[in-house]
Coordinates of C-alpha atoms and ligand atoms in Angstrom, one line a residue:
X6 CA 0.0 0.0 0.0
X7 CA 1.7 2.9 -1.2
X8 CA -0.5 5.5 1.0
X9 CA 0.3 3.4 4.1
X10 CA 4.3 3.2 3.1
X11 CA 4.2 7.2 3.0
X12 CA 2.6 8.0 5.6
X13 CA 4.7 6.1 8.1
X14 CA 7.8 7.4 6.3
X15 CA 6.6 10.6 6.3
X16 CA 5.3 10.5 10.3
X17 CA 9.3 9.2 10.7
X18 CA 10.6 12.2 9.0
X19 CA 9.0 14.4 10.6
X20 CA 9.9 13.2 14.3
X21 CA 13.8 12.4 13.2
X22 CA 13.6 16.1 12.6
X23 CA 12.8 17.3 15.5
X24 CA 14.8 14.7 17.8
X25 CA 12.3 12.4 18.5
X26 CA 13.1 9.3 16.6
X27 CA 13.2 6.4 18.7
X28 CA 15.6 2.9 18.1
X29 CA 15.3 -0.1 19.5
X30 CA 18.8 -1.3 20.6
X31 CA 19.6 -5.1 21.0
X32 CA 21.1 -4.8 24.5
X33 CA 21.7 -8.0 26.5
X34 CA 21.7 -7.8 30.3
X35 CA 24.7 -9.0 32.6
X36 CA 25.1 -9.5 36.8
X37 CA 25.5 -6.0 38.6
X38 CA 23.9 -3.8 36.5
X39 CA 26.1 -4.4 33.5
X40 CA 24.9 -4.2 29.9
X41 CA 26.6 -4.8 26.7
X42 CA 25.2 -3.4 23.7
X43 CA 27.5 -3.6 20.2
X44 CA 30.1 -5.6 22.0
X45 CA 30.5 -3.1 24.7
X46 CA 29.5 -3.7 28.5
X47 CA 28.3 -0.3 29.8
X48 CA 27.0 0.3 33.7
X49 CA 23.4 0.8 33.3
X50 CA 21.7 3.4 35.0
X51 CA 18.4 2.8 33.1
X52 CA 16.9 -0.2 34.2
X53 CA 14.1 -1.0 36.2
X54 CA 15.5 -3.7 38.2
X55 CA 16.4 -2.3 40.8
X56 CA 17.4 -4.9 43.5
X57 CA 18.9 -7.1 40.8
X58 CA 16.3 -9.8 41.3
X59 CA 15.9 -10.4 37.1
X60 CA 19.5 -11.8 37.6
X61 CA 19.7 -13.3 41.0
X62 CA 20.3 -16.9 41.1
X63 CA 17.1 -18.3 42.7
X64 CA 15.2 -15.9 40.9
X65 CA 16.3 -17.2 37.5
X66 CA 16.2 -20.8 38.7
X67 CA 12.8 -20.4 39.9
X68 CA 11.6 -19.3 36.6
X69 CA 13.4 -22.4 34.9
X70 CA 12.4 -24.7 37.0
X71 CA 8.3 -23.4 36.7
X72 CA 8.6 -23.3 32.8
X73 CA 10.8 -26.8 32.7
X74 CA 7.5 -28.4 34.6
X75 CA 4.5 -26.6 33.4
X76 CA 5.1 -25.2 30.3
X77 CA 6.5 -21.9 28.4
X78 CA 3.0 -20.5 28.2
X79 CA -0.6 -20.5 29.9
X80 CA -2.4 -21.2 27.0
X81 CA -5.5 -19.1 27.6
X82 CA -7.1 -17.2 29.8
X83 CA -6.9 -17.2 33.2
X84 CA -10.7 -18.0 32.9
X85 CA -10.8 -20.8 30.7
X86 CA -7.8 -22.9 31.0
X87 CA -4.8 -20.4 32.0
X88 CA -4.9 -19.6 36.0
X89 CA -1.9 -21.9 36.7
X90 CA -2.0 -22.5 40.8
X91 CA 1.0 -20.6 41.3
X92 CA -1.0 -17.1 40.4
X93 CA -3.6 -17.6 43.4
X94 CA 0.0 -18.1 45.3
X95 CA 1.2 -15.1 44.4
X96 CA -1.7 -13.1 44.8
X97 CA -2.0 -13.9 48.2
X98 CA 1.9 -12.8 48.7
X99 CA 1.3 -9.7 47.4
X100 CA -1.9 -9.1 49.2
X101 CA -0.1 -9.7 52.5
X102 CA 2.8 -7.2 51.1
X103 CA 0.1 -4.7 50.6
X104 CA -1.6 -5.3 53.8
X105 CA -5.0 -5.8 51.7
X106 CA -7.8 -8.7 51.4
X107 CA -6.9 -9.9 47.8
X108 CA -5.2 -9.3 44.7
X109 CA -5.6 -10.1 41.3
X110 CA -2.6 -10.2 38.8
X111 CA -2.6 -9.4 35.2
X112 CA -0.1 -9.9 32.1
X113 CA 1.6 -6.2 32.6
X114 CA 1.4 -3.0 34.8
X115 CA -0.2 -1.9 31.6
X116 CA -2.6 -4.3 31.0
X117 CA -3.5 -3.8 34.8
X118 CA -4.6 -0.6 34.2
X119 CA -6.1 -0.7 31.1
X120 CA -8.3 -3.5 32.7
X121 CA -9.0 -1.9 36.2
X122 CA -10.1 1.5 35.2
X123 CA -12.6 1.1 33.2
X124 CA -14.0 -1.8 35.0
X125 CA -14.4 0.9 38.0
X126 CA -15.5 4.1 36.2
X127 CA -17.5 4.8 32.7
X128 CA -19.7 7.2 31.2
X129 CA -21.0 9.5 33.8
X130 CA -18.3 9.4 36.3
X131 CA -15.0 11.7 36.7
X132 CA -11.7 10.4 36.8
X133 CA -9.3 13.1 38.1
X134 CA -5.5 11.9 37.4
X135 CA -2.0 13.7 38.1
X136 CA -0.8 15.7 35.1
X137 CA 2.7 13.4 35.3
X138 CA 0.8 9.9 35.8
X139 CA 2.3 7.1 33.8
X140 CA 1.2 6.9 30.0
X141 CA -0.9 3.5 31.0
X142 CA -3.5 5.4 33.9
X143 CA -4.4 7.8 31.1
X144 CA -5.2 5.0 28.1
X145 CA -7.0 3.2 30.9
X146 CA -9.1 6.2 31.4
X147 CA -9.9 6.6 27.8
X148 CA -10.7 3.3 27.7
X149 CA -13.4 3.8 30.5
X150 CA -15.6 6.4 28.6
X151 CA -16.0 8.5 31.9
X152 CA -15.0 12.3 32.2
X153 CA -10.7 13.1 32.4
X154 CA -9.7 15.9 35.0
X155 CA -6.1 16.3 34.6
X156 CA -4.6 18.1 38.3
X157 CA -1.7 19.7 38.6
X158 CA 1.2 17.8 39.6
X159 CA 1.1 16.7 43.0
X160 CA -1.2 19.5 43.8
X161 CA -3.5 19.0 46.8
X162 CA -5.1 22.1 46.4
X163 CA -5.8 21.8 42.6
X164 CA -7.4 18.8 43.2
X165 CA -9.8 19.9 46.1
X166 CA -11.2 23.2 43.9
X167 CA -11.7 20.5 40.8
X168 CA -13.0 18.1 43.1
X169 CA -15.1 20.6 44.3
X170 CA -16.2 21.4 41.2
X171 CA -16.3 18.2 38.9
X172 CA -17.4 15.8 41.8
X173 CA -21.4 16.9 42.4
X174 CA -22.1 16.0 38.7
X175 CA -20.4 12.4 38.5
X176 CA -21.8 9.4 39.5
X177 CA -18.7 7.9 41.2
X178 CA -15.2 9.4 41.2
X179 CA -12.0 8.1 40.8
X180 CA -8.3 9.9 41.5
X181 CA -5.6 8.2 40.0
X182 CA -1.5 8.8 40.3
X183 CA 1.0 7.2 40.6
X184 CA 2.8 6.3 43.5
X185 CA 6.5 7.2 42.8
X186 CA 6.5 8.8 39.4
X187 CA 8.6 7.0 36.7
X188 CA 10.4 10.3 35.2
X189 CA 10.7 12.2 38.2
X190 CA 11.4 9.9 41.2
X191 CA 9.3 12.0 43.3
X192 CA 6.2 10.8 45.4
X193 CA 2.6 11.3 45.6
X194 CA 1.2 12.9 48.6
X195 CA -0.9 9.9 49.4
X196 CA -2.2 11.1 52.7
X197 CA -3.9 14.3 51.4
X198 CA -5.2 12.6 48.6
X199 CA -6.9 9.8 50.7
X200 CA -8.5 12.7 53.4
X201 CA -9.5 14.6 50.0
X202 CA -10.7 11.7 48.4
X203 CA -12.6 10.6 51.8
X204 CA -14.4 14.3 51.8
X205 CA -15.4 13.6 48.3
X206 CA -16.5 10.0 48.3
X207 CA -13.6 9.5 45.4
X208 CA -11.8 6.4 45.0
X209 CA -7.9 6.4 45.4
X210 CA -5.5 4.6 43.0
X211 CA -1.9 4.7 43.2
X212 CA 0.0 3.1 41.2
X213 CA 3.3 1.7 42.4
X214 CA 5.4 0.0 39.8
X215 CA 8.4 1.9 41.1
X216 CA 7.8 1.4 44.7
X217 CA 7.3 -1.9 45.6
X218 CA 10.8 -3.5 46.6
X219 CA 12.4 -0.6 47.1
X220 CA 10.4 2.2 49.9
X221 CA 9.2 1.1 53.2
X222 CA 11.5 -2.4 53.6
X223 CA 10.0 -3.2 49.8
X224 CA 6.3 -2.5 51.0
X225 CA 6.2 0.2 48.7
X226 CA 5.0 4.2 48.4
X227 CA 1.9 3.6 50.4
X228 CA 3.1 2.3 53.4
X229 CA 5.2 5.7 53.7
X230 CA 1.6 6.9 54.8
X231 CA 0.3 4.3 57.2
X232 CA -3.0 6.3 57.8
X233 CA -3.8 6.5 53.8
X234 CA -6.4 4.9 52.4
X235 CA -5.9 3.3 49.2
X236 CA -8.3 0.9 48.4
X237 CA -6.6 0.3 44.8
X238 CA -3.1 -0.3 45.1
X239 CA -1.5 -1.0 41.3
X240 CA 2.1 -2.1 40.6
X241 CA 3.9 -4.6 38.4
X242 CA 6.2 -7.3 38.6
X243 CA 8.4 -6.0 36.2
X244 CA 10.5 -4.1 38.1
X245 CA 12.1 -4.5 41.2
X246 CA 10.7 -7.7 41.0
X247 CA 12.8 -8.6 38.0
X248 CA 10.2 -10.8 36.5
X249 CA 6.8 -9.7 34.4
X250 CA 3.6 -9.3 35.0
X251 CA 1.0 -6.8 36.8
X252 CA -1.5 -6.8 39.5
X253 CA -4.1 -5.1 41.6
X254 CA -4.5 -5.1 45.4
X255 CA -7.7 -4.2 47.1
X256 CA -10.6 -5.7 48.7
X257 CA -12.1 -9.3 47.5
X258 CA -15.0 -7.8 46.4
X259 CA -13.6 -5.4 44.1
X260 CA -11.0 -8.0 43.4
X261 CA -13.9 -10.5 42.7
X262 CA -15.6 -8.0 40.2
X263 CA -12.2 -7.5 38.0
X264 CA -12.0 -11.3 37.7
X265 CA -15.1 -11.3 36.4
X266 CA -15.2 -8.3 34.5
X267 CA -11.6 -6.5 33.5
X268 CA -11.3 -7.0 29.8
X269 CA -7.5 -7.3 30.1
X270 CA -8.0 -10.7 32.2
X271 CA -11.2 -12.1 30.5
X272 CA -9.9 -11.4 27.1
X273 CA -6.3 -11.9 27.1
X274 CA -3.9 -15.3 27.9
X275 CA -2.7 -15.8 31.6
X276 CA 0.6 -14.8 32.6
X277 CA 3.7 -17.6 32.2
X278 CA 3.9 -19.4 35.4
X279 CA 7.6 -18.6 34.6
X280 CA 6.5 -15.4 35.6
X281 CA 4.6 -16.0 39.0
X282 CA 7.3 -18.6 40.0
X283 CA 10.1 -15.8 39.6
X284 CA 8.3 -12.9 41.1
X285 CA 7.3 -15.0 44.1
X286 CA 11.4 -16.1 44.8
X287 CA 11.9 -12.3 44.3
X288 CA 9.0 -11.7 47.3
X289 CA 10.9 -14.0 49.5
X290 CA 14.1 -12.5 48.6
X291 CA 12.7 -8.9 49.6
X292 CA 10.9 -10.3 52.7
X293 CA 13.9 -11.5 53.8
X294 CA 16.5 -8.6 52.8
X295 CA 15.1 -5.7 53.9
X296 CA 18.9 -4.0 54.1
X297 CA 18.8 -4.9 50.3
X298 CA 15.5 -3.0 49.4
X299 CA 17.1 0.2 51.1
X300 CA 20.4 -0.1 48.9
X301 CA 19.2 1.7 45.7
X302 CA 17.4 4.9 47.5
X303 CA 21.0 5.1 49.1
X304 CA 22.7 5.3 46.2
X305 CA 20.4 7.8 44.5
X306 CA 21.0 9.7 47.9
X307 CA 25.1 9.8 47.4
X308 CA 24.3 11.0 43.7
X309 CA 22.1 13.7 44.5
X310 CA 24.1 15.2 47.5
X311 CA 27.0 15.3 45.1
X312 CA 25.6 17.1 42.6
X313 CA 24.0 19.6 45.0
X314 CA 20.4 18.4 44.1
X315 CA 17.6 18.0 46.5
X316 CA 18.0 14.6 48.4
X317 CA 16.2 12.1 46.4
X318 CA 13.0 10.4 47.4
X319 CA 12.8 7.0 45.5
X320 CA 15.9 5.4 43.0
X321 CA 15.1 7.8 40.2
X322 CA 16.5 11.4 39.9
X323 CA 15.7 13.3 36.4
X324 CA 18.5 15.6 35.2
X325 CA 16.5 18.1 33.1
X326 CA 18.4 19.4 30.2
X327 CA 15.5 20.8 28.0
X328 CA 16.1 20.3 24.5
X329 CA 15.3 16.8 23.2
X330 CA 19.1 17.5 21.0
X331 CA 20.5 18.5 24.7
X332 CA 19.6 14.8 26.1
X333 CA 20.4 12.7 23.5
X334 CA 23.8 14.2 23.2
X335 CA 24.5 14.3 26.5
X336 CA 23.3 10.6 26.9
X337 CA 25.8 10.0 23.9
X338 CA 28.7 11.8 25.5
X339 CA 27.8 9.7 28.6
X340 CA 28.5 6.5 26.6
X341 CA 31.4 7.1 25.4
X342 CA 32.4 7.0 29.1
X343 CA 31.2 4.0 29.7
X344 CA 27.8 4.5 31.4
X345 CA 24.0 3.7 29.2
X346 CA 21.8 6.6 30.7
X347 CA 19.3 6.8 28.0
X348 CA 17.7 10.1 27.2
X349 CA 13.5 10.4 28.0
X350 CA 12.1 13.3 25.5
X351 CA 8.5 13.9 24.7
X352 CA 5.9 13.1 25.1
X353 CA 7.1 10.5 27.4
X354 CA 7.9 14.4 29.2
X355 CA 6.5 17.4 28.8
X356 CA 8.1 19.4 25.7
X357 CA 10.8 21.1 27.0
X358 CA 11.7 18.6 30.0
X359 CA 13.6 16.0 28.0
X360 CA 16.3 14.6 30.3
X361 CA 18.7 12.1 32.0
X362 CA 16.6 9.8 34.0
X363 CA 18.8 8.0 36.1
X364 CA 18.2 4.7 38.1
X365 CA 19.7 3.3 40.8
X366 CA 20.5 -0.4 41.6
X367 CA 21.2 -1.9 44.7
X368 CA 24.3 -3.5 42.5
X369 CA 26.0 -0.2 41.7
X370 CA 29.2 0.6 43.0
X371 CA 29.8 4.1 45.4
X372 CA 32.7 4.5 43.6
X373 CA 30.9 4.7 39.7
X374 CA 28.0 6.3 41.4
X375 CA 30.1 9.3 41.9
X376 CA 32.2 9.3 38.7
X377 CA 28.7 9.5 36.7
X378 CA 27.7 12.1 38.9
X379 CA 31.1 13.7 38.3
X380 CA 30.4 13.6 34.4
X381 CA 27.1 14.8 35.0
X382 CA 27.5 17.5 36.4
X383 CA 30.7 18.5 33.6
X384 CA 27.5 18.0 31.2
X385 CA 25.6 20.2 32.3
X386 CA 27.7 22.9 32.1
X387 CA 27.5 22.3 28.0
X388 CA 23.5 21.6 27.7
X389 CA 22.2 23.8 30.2
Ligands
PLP414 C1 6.4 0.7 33.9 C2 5.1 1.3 34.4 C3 3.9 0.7 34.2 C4 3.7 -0.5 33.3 O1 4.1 -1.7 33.9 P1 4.6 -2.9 32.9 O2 4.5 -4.1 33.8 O3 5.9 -2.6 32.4 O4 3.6 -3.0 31.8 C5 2.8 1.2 34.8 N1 2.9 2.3 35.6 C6 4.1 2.9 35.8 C7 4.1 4.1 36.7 C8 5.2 2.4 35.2 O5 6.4 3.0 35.4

């Protein structure tokens, strides 16, 4: 089809020319936060993994073993012939985690909330959601059919006068954020948001896929705020867990209804139990470590006190350099010394907030820690 051919050349043209061409790189993952991409090992500061677990030993054994005795895939749904026993295992682990009644688990974070929201919420209700929640809340909401509110980032007070405003004319209400936000390492004030949301009779989600395993002895961004209510508590496995998958914690009954009813679980095939078998070793691991689920904030920590920044509040600090040019060079000049710290641009961002994001892994040494701190900040000097 010669229309199709020139539109998607022309759609690439038009985004290489402005910086925003993506690549996909083959890039294969060693022990300790090493990657090698080309030939060349690099330290990564870009994964998600941030305890190590998608490498550790039992982790990796535990997902052979699972797929050596029940298979590679779960052949269908969880409701017809996929929900391997090792998934109700593993939702009961992360219910207890979560200090909630139930969970259910899905195929990815993404599919997660695809499949919750609009389960919850449709036509005639509001959804209010934080103006930097992850990409997935807002297709979820689309998906739903019910009124968007965006708030201001992290604004409490935002959110009360729309509240206020939006929340007599809905049916229900839902405010959705995310817990620890993926591109600015920050964290939700889940405490306001739960009294707000209690004034208002609006549901709370959070959604946690960078806090679990790593705040709180691995219990994640809510239990920073033990008097929250959040009685939808997202995250994903794919993470700090080092394996794959997503899941839901709440009450049974709300559990019961997205079993029945999330179109992400009815209509789509189980998850591996590969999967489940590795993210439950990684549980135990994190259950049993809690000195290791505190090792990434800490480096994040010696990285932002050398570089003058404020201290930082989860594993991920954002360098802001602007320009989506500015990042990619810098990430380039980065390479060349040895560390992958790839460069996030729109509309991942906001135009005119490309930057470094830089993750943390409990397998990082002090010592590179600071020398990519030290390039960093010679960097900045040039972009900014
Ligand atoms: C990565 C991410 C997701 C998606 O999770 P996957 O398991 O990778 O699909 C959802 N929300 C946030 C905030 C994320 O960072």
């Amino acid at each position: 089809m010669q229309s199709l051919d020139a539109f998607a050349g022309g759609k690439l043209a038009a985004l290489e020319a402005k910086s925003l061409r993506r690549w996909l790189k083959p890039t294969r993952r060693h022990d300790g936060a090493v990657v090698e991409r080309d030939g060349r090992r690099l330290i990564s500061f870009s994964c998600n993994d941030y305890l190590g677990l998608s490498q550790h030993p039992e982790v990796r054994a535990a997902a052979a073993e699972a797929a050596l005795n029940y298979g590679a895939g779960a052949a269908a749904s969880r409701l017809v012939t996929g929900d391997h026993p090792l998934l109700g295992d593993l939702e009961k682990r992360l219910a207890r985690l979560k200090g909630t009644e139930a969970a259910c688990v899905f195929g990815s974070g993404y599919l997660a909330n695809t499949g919750v929201i609009p389960t919850l919420v449709g036509p005639g209700d509001v959804i209010f959601i934080d103006a930097l929640a992850h990409a997935c809340i807002w297709a979820g909401a689309q998906l739903s059919g019910a009124k968007i509110v965006k708030f201001a980032h992290n604004d409490v007070a935002v959110l009360a006068r729309l509240l206020e405003a939006e929340r007599p004319l809905a049916r229900h209400a839902l405010v959705a954020t995310d817990g620890v936000f993926s591109m600015d390492g920050d964290i939700a004030p889940l405490d306001q948001l739960s009294d707000l949301c209690a004034r208002n009779d609006a549901w709370l989600m959070s959604d946690d896929a960078h806090g679990v395993g790593v705040l709180a002895e691995g219990r994640g961004s809510a239990a920073l705020f033990p008097d929250a209510e959040i009685p939808l508590q997202m995250g994903t496995l794919s993470k700090a867990l080092g394996s794959y998958g997503g899941y839901l914690c709440g009450s049974r009954v709300v559990v019961d209804l997205l079993k029945t009813r999330a179109r992400t679980l009815v209509y789509a095939t189980g998850l591996p139990p590969a999967s489940a078998a590795a993210a439950l070793t990684s549980l135990d691991i994190i259950e049993s470590q809690p000195d290791l689920t505190a090792l990434p904030i800490g480096k994040a920590r010696l990285f932002t006190r050398r570089l003058d920044l404020p201290d930082a509040q989860s594993p991920i600090v954002p360098v802001v350099l602007g320009g989506a040019e500015a990042a990619l060079s810098a990430s380039a000049a980065l390479e060349a010394q040895g560390f992958l710290v790839v460069a996030i641009r729109p509309p991942t961002v906001p135009e005119g907030t490309a930057r470094l994001r830089v993750a943390f892994n409990a397998a990082h040494e002090d010592a590179d820690v600071i020398r990519l701190a030290d390039a960093i900040a010679a960097l900045r000097e040039v972009f900014t």
